[in-house]
Short mmCIF file of N, CA, C and O in Angstrom, two decimals:
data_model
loop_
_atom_site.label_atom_id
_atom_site.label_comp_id
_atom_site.label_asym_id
_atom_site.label_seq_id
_atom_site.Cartn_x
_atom_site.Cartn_y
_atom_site.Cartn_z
N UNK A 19 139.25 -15.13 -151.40
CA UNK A 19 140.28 -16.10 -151.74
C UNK A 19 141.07 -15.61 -152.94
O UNK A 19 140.42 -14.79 -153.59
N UNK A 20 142.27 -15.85 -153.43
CA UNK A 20 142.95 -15.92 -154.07
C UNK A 20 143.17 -16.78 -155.35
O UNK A 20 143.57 -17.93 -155.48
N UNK A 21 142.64 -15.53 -156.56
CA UNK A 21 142.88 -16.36 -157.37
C UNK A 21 143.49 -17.86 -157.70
O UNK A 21 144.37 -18.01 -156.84
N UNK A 22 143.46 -18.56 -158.19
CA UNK A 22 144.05 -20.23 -157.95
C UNK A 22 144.55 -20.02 -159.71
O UNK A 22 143.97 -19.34 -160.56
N UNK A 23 145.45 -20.64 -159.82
CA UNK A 23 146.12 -21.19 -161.36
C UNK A 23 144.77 -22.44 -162.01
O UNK A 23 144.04 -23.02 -161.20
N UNK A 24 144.70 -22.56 -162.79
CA UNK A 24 144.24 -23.36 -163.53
C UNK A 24 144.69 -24.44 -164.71
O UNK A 24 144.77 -24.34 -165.93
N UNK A 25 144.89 -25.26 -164.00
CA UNK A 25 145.48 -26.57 -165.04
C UNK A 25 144.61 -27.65 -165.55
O UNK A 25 143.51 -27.78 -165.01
N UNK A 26 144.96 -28.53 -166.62
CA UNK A 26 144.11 -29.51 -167.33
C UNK A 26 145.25 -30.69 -167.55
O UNK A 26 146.39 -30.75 -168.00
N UNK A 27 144.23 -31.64 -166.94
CA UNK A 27 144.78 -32.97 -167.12
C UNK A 27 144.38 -33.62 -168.95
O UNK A 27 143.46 -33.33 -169.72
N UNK A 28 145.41 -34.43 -169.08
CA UNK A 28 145.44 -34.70 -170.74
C UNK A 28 143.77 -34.49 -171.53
O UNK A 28 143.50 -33.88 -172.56
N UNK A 29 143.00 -35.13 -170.78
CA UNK A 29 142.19 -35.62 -170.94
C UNK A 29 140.60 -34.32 -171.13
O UNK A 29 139.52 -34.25 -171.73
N UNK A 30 141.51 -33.45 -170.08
CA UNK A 30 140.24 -32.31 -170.42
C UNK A 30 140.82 -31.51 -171.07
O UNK A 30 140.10 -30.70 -171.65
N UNK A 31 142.29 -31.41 -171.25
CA UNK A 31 142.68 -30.49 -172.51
C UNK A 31 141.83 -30.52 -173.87
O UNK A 31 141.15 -29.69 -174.48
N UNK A 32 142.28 -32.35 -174.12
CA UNK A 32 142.17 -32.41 -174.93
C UNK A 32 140.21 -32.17 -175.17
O UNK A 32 139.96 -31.47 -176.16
N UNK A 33 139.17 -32.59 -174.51
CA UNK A 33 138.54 -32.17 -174.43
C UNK A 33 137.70 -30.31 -174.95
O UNK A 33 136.74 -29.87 -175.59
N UNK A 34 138.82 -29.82 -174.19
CA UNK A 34 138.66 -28.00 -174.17
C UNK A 34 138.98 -27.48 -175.20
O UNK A 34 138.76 -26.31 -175.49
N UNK A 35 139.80 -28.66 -176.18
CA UNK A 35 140.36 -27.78 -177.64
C UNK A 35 139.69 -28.38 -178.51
O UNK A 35 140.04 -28.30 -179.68
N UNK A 36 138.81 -28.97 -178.23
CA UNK A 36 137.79 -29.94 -179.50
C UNK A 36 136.60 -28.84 -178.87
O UNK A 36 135.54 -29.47 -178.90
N UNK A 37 136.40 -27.79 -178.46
CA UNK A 37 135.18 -26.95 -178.19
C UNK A 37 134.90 -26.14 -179.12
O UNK A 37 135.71 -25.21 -179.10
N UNK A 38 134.04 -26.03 -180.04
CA UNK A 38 133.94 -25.01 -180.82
C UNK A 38 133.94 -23.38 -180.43
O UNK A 38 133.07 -22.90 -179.71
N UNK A 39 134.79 -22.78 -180.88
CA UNK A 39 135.47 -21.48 -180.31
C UNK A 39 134.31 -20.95 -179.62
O UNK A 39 134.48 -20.82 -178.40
N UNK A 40 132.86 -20.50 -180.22
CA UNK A 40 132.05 -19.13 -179.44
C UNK A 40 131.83 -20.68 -177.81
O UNK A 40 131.40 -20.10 -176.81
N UNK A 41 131.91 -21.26 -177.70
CA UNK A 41 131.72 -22.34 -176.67
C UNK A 41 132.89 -21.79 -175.63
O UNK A 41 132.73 -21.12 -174.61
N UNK A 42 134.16 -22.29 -176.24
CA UNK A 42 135.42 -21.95 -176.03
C UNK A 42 135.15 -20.76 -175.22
O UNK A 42 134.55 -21.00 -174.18
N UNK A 43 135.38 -19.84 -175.40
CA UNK A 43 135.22 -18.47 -175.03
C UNK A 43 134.29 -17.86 -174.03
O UNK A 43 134.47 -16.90 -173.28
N UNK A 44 133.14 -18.73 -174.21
CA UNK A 44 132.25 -18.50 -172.83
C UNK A 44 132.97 -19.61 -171.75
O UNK A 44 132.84 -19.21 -170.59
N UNK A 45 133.54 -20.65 -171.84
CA UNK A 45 133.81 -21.73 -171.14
C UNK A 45 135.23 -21.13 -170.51
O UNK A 45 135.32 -21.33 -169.29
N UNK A 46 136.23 -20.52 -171.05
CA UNK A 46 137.31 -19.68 -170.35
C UNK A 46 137.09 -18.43 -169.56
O UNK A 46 137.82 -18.07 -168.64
N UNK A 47 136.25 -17.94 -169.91
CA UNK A 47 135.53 -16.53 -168.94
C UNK A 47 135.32 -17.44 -167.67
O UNK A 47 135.87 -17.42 -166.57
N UNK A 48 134.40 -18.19 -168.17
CA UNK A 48 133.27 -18.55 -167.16
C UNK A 48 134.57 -19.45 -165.58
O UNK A 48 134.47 -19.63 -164.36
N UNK A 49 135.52 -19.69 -166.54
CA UNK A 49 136.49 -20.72 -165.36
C UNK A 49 137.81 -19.84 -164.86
O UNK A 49 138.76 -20.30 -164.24
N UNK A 50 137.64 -18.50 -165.26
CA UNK A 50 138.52 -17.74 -164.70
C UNK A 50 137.56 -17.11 -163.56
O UNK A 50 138.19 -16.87 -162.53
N UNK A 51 136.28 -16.81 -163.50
CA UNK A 51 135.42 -16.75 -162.74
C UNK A 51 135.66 -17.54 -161.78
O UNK A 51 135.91 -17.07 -160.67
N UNK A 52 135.63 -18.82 -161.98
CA UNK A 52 135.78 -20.15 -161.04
C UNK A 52 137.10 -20.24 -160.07
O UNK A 52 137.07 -20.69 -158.92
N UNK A 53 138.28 -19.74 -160.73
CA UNK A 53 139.16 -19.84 -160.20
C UNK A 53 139.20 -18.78 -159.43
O UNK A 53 140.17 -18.84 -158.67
N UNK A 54 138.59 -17.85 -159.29
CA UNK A 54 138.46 -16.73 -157.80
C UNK A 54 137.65 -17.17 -156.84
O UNK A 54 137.65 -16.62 -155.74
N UNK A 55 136.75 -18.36 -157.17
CA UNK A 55 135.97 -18.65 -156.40
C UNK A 55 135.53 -20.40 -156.15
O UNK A 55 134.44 -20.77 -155.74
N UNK A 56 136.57 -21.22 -156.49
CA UNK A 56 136.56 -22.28 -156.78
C UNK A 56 135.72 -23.41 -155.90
O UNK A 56 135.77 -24.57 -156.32
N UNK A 57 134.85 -23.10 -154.55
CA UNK A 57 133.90 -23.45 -153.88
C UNK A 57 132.66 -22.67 -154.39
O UNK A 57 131.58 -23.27 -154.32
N UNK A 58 132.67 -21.95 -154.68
CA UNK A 58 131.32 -21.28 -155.24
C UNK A 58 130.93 -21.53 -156.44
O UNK A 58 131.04 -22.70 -156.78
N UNK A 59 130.40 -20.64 -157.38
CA UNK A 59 129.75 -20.52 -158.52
C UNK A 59 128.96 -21.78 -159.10
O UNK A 59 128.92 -22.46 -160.13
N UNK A 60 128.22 -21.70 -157.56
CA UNK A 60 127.30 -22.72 -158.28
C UNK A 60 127.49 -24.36 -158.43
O UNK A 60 126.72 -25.25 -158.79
N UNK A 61 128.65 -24.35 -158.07
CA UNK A 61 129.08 -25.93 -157.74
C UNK A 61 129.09 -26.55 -156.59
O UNK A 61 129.26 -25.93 -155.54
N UNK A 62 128.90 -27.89 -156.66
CA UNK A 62 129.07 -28.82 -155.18
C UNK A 62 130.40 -29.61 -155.68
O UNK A 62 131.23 -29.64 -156.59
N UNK A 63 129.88 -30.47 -153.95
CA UNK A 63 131.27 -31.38 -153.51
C UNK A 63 130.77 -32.83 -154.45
O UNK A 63 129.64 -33.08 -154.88
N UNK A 64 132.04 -33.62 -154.58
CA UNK A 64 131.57 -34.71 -155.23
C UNK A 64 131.51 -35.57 -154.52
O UNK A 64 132.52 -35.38 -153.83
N UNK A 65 130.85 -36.79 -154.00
CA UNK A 65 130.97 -37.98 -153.12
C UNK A 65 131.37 -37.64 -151.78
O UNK A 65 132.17 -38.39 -151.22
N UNK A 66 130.76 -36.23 -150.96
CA UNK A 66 131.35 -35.37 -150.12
C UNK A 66 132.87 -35.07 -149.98
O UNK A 66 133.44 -34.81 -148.93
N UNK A 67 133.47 -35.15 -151.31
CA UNK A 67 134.80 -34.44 -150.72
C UNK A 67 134.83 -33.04 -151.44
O UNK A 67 134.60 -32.67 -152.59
N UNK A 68 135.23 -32.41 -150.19
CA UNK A 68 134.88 -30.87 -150.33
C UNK A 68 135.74 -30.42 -151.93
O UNK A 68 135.34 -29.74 -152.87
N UNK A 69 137.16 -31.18 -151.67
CA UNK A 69 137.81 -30.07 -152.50
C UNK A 69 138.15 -30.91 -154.20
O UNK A 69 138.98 -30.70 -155.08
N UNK A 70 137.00 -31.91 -154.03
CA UNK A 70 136.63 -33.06 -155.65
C UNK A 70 135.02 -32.48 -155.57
O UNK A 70 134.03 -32.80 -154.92
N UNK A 71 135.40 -31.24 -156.78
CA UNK A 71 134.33 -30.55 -157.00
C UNK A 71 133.37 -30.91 -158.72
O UNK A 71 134.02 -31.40 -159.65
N UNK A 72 132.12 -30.64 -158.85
CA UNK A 72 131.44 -30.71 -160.22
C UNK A 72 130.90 -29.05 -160.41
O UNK A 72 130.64 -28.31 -159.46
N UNK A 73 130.82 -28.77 -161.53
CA UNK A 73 129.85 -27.52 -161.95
C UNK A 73 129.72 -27.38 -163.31
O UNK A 73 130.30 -28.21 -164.00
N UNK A 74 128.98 -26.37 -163.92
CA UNK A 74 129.22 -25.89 -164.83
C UNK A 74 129.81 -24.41 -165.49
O UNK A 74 129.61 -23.30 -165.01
N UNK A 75 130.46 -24.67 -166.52
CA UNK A 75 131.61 -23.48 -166.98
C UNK A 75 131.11 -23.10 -168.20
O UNK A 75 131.41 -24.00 -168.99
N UNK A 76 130.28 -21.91 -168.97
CA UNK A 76 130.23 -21.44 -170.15
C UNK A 76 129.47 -22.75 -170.81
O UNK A 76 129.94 -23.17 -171.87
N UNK A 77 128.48 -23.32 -170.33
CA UNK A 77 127.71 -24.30 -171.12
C UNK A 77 128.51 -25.86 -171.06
O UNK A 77 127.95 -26.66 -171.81
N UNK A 78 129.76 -26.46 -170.29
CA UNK A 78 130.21 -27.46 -170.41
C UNK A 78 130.04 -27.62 -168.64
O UNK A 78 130.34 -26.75 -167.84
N UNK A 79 129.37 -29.22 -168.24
CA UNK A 79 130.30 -29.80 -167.17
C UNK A 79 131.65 -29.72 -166.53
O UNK A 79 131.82 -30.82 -167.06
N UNK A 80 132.50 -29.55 -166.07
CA UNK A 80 133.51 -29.79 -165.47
C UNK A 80 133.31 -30.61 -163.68
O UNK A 80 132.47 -30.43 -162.80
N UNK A 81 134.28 -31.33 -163.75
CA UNK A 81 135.05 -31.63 -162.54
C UNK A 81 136.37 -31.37 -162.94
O UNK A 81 137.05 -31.36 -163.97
N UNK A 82 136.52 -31.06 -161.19
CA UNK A 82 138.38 -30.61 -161.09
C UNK A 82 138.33 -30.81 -159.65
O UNK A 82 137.44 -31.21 -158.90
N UNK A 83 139.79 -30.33 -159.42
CA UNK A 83 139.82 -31.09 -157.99
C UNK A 83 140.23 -29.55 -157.59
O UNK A 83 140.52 -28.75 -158.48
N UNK A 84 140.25 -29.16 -156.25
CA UNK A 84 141.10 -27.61 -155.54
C UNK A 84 141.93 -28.26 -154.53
O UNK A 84 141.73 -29.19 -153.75
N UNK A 85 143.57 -26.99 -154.96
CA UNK A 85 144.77 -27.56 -154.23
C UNK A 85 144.82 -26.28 -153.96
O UNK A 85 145.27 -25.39 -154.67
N UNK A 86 144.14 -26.17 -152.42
CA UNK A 86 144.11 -24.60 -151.86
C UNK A 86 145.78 -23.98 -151.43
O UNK A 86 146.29 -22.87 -151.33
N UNK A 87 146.27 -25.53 -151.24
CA UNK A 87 148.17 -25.25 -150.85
C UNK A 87 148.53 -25.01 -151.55
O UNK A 87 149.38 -24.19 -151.20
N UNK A 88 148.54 -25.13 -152.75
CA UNK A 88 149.26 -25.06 -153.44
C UNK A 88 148.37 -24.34 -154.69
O UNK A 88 148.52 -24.69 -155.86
N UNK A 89 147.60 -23.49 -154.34
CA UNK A 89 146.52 -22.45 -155.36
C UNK A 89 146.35 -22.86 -157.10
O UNK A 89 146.71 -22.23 -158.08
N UNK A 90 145.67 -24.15 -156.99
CA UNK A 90 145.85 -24.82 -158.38
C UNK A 90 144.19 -25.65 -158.29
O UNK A 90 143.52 -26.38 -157.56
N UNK A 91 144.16 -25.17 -159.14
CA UNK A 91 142.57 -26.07 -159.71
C UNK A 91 143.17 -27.00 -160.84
O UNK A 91 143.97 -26.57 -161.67
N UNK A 92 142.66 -28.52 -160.80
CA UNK A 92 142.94 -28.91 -161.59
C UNK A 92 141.48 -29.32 -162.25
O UNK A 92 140.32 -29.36 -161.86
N UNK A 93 142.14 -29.58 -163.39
CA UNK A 93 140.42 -29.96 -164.09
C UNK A 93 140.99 -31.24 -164.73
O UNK A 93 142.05 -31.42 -165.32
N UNK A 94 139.67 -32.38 -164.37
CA UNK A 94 140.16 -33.09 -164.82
C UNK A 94 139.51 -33.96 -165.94
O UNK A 94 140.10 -34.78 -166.64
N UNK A 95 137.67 -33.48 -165.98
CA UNK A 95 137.04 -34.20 -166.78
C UNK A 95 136.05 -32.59 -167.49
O UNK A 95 135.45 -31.73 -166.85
N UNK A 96 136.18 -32.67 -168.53
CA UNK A 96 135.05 -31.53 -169.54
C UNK A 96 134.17 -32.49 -169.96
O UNK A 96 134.69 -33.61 -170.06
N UNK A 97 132.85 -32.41 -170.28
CA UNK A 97 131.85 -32.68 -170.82
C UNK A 97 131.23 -31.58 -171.79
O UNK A 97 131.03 -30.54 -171.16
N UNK A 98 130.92 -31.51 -172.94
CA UNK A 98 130.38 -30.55 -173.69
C UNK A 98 129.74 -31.05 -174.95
O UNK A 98 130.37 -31.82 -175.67
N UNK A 99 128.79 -30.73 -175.20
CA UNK A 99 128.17 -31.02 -177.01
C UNK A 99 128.78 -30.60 -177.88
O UNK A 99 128.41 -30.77 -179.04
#
């Protein structure tokens, strides 16, 4: 598959920039990873919909949703300590 773009809704931005950097930094590797493989790495479907996905990225939760038409992951919720 084809790399996918990666976007953040207000809410996990704001989330992703309250991460303390060495966090940060494993958590952006880890979701550029994701975005070559945005059914894989370890994640499932949420409430069976295939493309309202959960996993984890560099030590944080994420959900995001995959817009295979339009090659865009969105993220829409971060969880992190």
């Amino acid at each position: 598959m084809t790399r996918l773009r990666i976007q953040y809704a207000p809410a996990a931005e704001t989330a992703r920039h309250a991460m303390h950097p060495d966090l940060r930094q494993r958590f952006e590797y880890s979701m550029r990873a994701l975005a070559k493989d945005p059914y894989g790495q370890g994640t499932r479907d949420v409430k069976g919909e295939k493309d309202r996905r959960q996993g984890v990225a560099g030590g944080a939760v994420v959900v995001y949703y995959v817009s295979a038409a339009v090659l865009v992951v969105t993220v829409v919720r971060i969880v992190h300590a």
